[in-house]
PDB file of C-alpha atoms in Angstrom:
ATOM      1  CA  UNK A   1      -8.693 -17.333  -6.249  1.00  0.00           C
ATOM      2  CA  UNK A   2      -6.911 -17.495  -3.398  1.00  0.00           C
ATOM      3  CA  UNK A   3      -5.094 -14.060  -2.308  1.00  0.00           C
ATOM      4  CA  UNK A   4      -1.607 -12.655  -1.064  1.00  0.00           C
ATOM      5  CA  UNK A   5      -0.739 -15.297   1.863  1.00  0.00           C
ATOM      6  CA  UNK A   6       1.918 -14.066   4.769  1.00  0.00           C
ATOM      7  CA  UNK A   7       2.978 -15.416   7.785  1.00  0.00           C
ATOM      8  CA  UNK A   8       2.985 -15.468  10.756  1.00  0.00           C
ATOM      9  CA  UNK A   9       0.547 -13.271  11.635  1.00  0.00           C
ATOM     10  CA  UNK A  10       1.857 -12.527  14.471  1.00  0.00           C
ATOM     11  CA  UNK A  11       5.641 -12.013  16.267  1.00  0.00           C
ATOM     12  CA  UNK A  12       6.862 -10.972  18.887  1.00  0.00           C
ATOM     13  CA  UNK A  13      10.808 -10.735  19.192  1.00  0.00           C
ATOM     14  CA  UNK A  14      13.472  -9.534  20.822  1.00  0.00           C
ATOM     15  CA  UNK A  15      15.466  -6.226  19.760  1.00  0.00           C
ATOM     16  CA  UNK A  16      18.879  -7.746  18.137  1.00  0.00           C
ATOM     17  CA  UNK A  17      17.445 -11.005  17.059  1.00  0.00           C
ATOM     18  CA  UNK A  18      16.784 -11.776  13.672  1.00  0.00           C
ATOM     19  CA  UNK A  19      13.352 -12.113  11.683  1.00  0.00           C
ATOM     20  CA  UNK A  20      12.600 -14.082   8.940  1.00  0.00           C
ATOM     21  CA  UNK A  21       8.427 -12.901   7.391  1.00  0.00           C
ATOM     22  CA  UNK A  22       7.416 -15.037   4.272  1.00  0.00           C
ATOM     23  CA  UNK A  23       4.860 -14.679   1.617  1.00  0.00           C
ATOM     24  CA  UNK A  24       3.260 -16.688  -1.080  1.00  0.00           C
ATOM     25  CA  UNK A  25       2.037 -14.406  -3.830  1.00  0.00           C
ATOM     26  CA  UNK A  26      -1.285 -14.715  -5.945  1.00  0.00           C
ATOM     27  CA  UNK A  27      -1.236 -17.534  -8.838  1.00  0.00           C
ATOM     28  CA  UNK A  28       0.246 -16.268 -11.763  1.00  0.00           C
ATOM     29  CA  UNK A  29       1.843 -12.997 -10.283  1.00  0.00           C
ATOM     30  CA  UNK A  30       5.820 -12.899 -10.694  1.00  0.00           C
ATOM     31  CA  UNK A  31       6.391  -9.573  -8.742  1.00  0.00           C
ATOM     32  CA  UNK A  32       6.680  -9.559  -5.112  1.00  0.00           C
ATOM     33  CA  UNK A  33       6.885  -6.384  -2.923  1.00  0.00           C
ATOM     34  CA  UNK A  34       7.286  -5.604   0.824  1.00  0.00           C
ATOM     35  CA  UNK A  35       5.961  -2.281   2.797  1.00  0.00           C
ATOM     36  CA  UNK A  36       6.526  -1.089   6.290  1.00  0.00           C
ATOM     37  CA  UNK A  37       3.580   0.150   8.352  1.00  0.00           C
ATOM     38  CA  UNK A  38       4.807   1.503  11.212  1.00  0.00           C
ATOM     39  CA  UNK A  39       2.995   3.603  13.768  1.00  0.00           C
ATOM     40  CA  UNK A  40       3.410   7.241  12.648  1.00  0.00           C
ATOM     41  CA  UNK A  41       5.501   6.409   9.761  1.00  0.00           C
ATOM     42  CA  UNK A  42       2.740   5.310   7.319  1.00  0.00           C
ATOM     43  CA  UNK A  43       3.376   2.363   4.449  1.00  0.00           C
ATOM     44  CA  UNK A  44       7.095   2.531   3.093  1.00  0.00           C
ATOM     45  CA  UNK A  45       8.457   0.576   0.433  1.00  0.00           C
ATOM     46  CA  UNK A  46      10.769  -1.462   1.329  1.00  0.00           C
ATOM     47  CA  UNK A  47      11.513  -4.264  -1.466  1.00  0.00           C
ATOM     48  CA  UNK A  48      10.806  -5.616  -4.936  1.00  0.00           C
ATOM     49  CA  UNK A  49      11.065  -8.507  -6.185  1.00  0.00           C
ATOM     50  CA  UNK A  50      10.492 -10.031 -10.203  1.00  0.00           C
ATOM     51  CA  UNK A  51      11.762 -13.326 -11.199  1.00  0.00           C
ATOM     52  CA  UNK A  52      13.958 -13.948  -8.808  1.00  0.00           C
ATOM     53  CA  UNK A  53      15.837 -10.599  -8.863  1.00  0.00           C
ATOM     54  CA  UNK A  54      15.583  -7.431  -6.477  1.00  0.00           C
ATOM     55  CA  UNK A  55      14.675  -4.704  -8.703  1.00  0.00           C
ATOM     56  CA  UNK A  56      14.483  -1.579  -6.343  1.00  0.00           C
ATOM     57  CA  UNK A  57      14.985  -1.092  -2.526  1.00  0.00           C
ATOM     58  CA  UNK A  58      12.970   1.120  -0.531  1.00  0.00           C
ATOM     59  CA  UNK A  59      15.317   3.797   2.227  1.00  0.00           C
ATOM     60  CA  UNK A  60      15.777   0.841   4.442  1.00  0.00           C
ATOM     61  CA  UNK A  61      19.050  -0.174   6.140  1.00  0.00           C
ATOM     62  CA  UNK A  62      21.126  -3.247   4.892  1.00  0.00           C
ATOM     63  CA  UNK A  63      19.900  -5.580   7.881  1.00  0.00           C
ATOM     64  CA  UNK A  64      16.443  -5.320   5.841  1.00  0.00           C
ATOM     65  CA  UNK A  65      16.964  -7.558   3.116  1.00  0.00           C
ATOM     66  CA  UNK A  66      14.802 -10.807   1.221  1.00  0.00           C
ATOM     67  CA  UNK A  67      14.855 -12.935  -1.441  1.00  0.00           C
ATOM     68  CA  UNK A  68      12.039 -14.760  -4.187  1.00  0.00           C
ATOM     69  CA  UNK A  69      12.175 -18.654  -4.621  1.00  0.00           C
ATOM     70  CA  UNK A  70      11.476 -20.304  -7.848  1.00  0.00           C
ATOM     71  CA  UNK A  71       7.878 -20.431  -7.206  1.00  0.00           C
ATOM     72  CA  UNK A  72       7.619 -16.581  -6.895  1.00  0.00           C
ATOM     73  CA  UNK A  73       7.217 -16.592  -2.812  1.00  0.00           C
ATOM     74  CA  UNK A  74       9.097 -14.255  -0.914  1.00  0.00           C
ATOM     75  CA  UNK A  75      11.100 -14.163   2.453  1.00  0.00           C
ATOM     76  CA  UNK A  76      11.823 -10.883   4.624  1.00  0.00           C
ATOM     77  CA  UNK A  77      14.572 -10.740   6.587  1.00  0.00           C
ATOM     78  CA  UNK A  78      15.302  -8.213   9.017  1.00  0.00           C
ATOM     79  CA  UNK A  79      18.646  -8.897  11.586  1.00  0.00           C
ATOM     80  CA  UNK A  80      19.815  -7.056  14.426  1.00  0.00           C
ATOM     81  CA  UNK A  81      16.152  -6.228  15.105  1.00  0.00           C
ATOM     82  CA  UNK A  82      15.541  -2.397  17.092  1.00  0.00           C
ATOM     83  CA  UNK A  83      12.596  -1.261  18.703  1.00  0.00           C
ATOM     84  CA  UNK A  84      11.818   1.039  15.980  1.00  0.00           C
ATOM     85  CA  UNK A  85      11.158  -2.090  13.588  1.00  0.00           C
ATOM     86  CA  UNK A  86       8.031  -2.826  15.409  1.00  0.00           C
ATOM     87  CA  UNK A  87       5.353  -2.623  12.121  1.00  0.00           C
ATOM     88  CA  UNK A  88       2.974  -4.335   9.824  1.00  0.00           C
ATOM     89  CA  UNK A  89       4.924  -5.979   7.132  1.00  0.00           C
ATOM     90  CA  UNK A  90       2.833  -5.826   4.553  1.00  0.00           C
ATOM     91  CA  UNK A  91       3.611  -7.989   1.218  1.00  0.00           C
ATOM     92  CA  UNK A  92       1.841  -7.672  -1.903  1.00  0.00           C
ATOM     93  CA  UNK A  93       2.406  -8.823  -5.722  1.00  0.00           C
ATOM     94  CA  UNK A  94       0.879  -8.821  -9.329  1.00  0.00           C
ATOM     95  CA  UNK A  95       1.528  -9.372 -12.921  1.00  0.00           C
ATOM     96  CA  UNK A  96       4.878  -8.738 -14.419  1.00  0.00           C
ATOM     97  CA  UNK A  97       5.076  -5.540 -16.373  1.00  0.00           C
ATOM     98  CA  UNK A  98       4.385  -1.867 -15.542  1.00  0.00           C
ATOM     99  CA  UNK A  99       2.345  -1.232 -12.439  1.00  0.00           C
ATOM    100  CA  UNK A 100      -0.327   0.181 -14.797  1.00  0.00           C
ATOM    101  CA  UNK A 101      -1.069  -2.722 -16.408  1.00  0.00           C
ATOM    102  CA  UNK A 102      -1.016  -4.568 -12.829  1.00  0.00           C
ATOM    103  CA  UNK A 103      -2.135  -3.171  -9.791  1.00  0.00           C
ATOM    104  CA  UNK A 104      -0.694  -4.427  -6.586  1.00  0.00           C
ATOM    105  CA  UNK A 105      -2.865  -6.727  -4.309  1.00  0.00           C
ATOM    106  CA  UNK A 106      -2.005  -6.939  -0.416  1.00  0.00           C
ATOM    107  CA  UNK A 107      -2.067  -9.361   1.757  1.00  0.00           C
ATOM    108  CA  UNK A 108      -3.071  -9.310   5.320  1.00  0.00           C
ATOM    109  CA  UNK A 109       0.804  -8.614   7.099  1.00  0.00           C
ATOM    110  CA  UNK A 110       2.606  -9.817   9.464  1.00  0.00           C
ATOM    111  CA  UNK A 111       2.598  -7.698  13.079  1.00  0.00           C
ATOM    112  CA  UNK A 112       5.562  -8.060  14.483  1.00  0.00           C
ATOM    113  CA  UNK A 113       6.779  -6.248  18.133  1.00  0.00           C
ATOM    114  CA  UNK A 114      10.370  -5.873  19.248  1.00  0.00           C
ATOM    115  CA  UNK A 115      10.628  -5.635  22.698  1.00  0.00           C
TER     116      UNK A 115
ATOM    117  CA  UNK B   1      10.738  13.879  -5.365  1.00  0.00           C
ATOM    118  CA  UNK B   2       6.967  12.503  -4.919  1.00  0.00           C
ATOM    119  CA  UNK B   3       5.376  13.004  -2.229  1.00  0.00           C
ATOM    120  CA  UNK B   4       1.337  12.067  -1.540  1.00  0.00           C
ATOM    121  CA  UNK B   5      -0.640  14.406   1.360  1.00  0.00           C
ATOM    122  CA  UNK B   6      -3.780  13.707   2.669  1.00  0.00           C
ATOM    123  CA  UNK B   7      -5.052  17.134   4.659  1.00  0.00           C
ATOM    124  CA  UNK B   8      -7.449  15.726   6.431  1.00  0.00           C
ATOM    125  CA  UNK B   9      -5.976  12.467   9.426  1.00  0.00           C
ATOM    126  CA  UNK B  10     -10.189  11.818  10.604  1.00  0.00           C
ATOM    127  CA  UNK B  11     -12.791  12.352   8.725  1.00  0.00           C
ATOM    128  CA  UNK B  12     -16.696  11.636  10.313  1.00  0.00           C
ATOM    129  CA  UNK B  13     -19.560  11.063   8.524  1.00  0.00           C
ATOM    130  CA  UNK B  14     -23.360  10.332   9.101  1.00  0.00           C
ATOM    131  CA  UNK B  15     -24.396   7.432   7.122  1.00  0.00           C
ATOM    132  CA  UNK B  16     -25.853   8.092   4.392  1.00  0.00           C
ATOM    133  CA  UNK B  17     -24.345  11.365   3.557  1.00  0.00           C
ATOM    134  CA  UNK B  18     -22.224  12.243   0.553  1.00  0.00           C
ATOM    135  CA  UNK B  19     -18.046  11.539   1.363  1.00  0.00           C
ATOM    136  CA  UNK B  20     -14.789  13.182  -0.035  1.00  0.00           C
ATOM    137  CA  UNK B  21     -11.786  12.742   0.615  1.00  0.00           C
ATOM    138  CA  UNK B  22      -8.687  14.875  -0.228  1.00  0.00           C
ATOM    139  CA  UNK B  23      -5.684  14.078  -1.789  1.00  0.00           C
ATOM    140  CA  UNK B  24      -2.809  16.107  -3.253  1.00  0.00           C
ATOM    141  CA  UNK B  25       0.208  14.440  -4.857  1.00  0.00           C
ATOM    142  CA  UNK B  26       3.773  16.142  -5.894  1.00  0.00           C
ATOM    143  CA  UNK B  27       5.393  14.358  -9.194  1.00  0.00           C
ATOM    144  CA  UNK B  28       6.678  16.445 -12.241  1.00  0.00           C
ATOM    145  CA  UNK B  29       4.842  14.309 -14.898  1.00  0.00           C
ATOM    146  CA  UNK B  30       2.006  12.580 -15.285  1.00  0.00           C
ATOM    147  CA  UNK B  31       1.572  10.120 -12.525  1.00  0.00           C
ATOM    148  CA  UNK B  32      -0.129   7.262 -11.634  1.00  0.00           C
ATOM    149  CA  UNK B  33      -2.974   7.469  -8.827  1.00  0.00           C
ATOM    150  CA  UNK B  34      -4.454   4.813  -6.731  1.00  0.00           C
ATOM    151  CA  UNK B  35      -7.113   4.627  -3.846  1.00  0.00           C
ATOM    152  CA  UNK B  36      -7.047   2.115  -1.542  1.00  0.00           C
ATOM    153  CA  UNK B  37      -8.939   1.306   1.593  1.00  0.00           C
ATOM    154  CA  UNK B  38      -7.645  -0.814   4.659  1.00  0.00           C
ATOM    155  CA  UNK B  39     -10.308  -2.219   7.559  1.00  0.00           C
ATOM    156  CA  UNK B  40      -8.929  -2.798  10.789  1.00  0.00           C
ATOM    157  CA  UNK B  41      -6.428  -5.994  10.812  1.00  0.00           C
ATOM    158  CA  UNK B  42      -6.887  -6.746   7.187  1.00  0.00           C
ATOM    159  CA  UNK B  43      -4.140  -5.210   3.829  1.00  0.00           C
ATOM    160  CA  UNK B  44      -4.954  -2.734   1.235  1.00  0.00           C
ATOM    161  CA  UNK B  45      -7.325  -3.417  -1.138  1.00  0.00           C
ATOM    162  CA  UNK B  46      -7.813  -1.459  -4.192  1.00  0.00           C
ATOM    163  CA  UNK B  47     -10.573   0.989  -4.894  1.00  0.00           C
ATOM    164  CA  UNK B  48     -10.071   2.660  -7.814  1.00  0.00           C
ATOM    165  CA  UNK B  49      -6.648   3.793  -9.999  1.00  0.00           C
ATOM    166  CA  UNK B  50      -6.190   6.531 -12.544  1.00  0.00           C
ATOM    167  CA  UNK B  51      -3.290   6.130 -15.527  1.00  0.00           C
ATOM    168  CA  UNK B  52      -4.766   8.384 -18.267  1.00  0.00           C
ATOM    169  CA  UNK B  53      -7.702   9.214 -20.241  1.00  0.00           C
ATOM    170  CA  UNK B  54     -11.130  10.069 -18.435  1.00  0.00           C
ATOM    171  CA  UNK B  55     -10.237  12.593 -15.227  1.00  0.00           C
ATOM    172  CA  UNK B  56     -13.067  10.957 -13.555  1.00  0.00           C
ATOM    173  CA  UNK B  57     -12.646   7.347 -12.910  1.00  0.00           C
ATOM    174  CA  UNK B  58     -15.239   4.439 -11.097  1.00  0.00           C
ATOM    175  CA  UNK B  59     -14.077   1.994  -8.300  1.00  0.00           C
ATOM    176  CA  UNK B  60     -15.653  -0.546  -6.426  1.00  0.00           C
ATOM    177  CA  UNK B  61     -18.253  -0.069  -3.751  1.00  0.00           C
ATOM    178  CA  UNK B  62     -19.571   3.112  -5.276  1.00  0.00           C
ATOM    179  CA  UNK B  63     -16.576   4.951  -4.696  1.00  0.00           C
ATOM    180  CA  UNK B  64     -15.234   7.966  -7.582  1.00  0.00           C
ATOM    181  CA  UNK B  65     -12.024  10.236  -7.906  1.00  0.00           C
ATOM    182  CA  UNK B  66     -11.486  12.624 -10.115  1.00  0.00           C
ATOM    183  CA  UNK B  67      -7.890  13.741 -11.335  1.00  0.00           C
ATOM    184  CA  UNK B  68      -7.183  17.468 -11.382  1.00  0.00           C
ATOM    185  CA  UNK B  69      -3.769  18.332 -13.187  1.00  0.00           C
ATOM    186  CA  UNK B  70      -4.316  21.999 -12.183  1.00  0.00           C
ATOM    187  CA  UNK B  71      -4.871  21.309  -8.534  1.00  0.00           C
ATOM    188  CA  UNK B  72      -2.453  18.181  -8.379  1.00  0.00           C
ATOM    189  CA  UNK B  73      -5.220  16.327  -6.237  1.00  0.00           C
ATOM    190  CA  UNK B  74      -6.709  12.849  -6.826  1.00  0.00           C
ATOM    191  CA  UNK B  75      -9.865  12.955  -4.280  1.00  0.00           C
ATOM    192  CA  UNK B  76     -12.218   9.981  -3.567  1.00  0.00           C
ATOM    193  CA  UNK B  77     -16.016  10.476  -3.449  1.00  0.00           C
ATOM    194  CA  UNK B  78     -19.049   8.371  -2.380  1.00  0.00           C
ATOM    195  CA  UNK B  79     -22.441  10.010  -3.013  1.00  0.00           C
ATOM    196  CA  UNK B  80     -24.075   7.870   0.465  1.00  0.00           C
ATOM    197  CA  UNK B  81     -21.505   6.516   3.013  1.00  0.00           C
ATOM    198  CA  UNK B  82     -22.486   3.124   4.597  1.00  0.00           C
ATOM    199  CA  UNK B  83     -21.486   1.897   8.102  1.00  0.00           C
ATOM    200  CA  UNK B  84     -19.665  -0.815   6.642  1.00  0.00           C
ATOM    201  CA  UNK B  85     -16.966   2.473   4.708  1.00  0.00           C
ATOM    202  CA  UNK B  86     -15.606   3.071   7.968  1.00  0.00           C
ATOM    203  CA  UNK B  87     -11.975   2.163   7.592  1.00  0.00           C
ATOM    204  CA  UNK B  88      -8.443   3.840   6.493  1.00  0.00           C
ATOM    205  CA  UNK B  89      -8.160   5.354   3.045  1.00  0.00           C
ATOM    206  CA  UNK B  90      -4.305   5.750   1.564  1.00  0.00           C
ATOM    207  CA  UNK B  91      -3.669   7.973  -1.948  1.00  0.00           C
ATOM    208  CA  UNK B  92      -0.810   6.609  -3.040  1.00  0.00           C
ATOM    209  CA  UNK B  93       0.938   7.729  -6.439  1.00  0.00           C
ATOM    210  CA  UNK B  94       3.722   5.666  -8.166  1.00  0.00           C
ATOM    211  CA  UNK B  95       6.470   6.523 -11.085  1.00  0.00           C
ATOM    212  CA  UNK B  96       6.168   4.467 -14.403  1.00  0.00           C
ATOM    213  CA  UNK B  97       9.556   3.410 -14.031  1.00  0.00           C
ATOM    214  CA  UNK B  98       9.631   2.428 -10.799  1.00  0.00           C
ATOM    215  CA  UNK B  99       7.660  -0.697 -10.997  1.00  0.00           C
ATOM    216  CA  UNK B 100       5.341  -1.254  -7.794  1.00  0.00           C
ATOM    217  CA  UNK B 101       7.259   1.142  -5.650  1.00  0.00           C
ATOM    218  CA  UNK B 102       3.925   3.112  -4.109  1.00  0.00           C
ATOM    219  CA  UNK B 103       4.178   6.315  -2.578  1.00  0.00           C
ATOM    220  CA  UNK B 104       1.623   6.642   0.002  1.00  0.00           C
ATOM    221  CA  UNK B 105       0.219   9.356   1.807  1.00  0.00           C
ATOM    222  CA  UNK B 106      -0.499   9.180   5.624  1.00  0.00           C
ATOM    223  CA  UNK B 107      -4.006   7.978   5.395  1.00  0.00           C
ATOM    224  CA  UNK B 108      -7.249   9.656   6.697  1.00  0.00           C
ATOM    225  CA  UNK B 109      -9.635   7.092   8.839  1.00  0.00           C
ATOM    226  CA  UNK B 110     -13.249   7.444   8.528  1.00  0.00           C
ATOM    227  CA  UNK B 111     -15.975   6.948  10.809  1.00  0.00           C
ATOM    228  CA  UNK B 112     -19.332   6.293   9.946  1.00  0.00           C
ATOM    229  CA  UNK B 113     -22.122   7.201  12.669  1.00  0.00           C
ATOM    230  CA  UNK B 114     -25.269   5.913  12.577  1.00  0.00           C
TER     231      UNK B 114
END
């Protein structure tokens, strides 16, 4: 079974440019999510996303926002990029339902550096 | 609010000897309790996770928590560390109504000498 998928892996951008991360969830799992890992900060929910619809929003700004296709994968955008936006975006999903019935699995992240 | 802390930010260990790991949660009901471990460049993966029932629950790769309402702690144990455990260990605790929105504490990174 093939796992969470993101990409890039890497990015490197410049602060007020835009960023677009994208992830392709495990087969079968209709809920999408997005964390911030940022140096001293630890993980931070940021999005999440079930058929289609954003159904809670981490203590993010506006300019951090995404969306879920059809086929359940998930884009992160992030405009009018600052230096303190420099993280691991990490994405993860599961099974729709209660988070007891369907732990989250991560994938790998995307690093991205604002310079 | 919830809130996740993990006292201790480095924890070393001799391989081979018997690991625990602390973790102390806030949340006014019953909440749900994960473990998961992160190696260097990779995402979470999920040791263990506690909803009800049994206090003391069985994860992967040996690893054990037990849940202590009294003591509002969740901590991870491993009877014999390997080399291969050395990594970053979150607690994290999440709402039942809040779907998969995790609430993780600040990690504690282990190393394993030989």
């Amino acid at each position: 079974e093939a796992g969470v998928t993101q990409s890039p892996t890497h990015l490197i951008k410049t602060r007020g440019q835009q960023v677009t991360l994208r992830c392709s969830p495990i087969s079968g799992h209709t809920s999408v999510y997005w964390y911030q890992q940022a140096l001293g900060l630890g993980l931070q929910f940021l999005l999440w996303y079930d058929e289609g619809e954003e159904r809670n929003r981490g203590n993010f700004p506006p300019r951090f926002s995404g969306r879920q296709f059809p086929n359940y994968s998930s884009e992160l955008n992030v405009n009018a990029l600052e230096l303190e936006d420099s993280a691991l975006y990490l994405c993860a999903s599961s099974f729709p339902g209660a988070i007891y019935n369907s732990p989250l699995h991560f994938g790998n992240g995307t690093r991205l550096t604002v310079t | 609010a919830q809130s996740v802390t993990q006292p201790d930010i480095h924890i070393t260990v001799s391989e081979g000897a018997s690991l625990e790991l602390r973790c102390n949660y806030s949340y006014g009901a019953t909440p749900y309790l994960f473990w998961y471990v992160q190696s260097p460049g990779q995402g979470l993966q999920l040791l263990l996770k506690y909803f009800s029932g049994d206090t003391l629950v069985q994860g992967i790769k040996g690893f054990e928590a037990e849940f202590k309402r009294s003591q509002s702690s969740f901590n991870l144990r491993k009877p014999s560390v390997h080399w291969s455990d050395a990594a970053e260990y979150f607690c994290a605790v999440a709402r039942g109504d809040q779907g998969g929105k995790l609430i993780f504490g600040q990690g504690t990174e282990l190393s394993v000498k030989p």
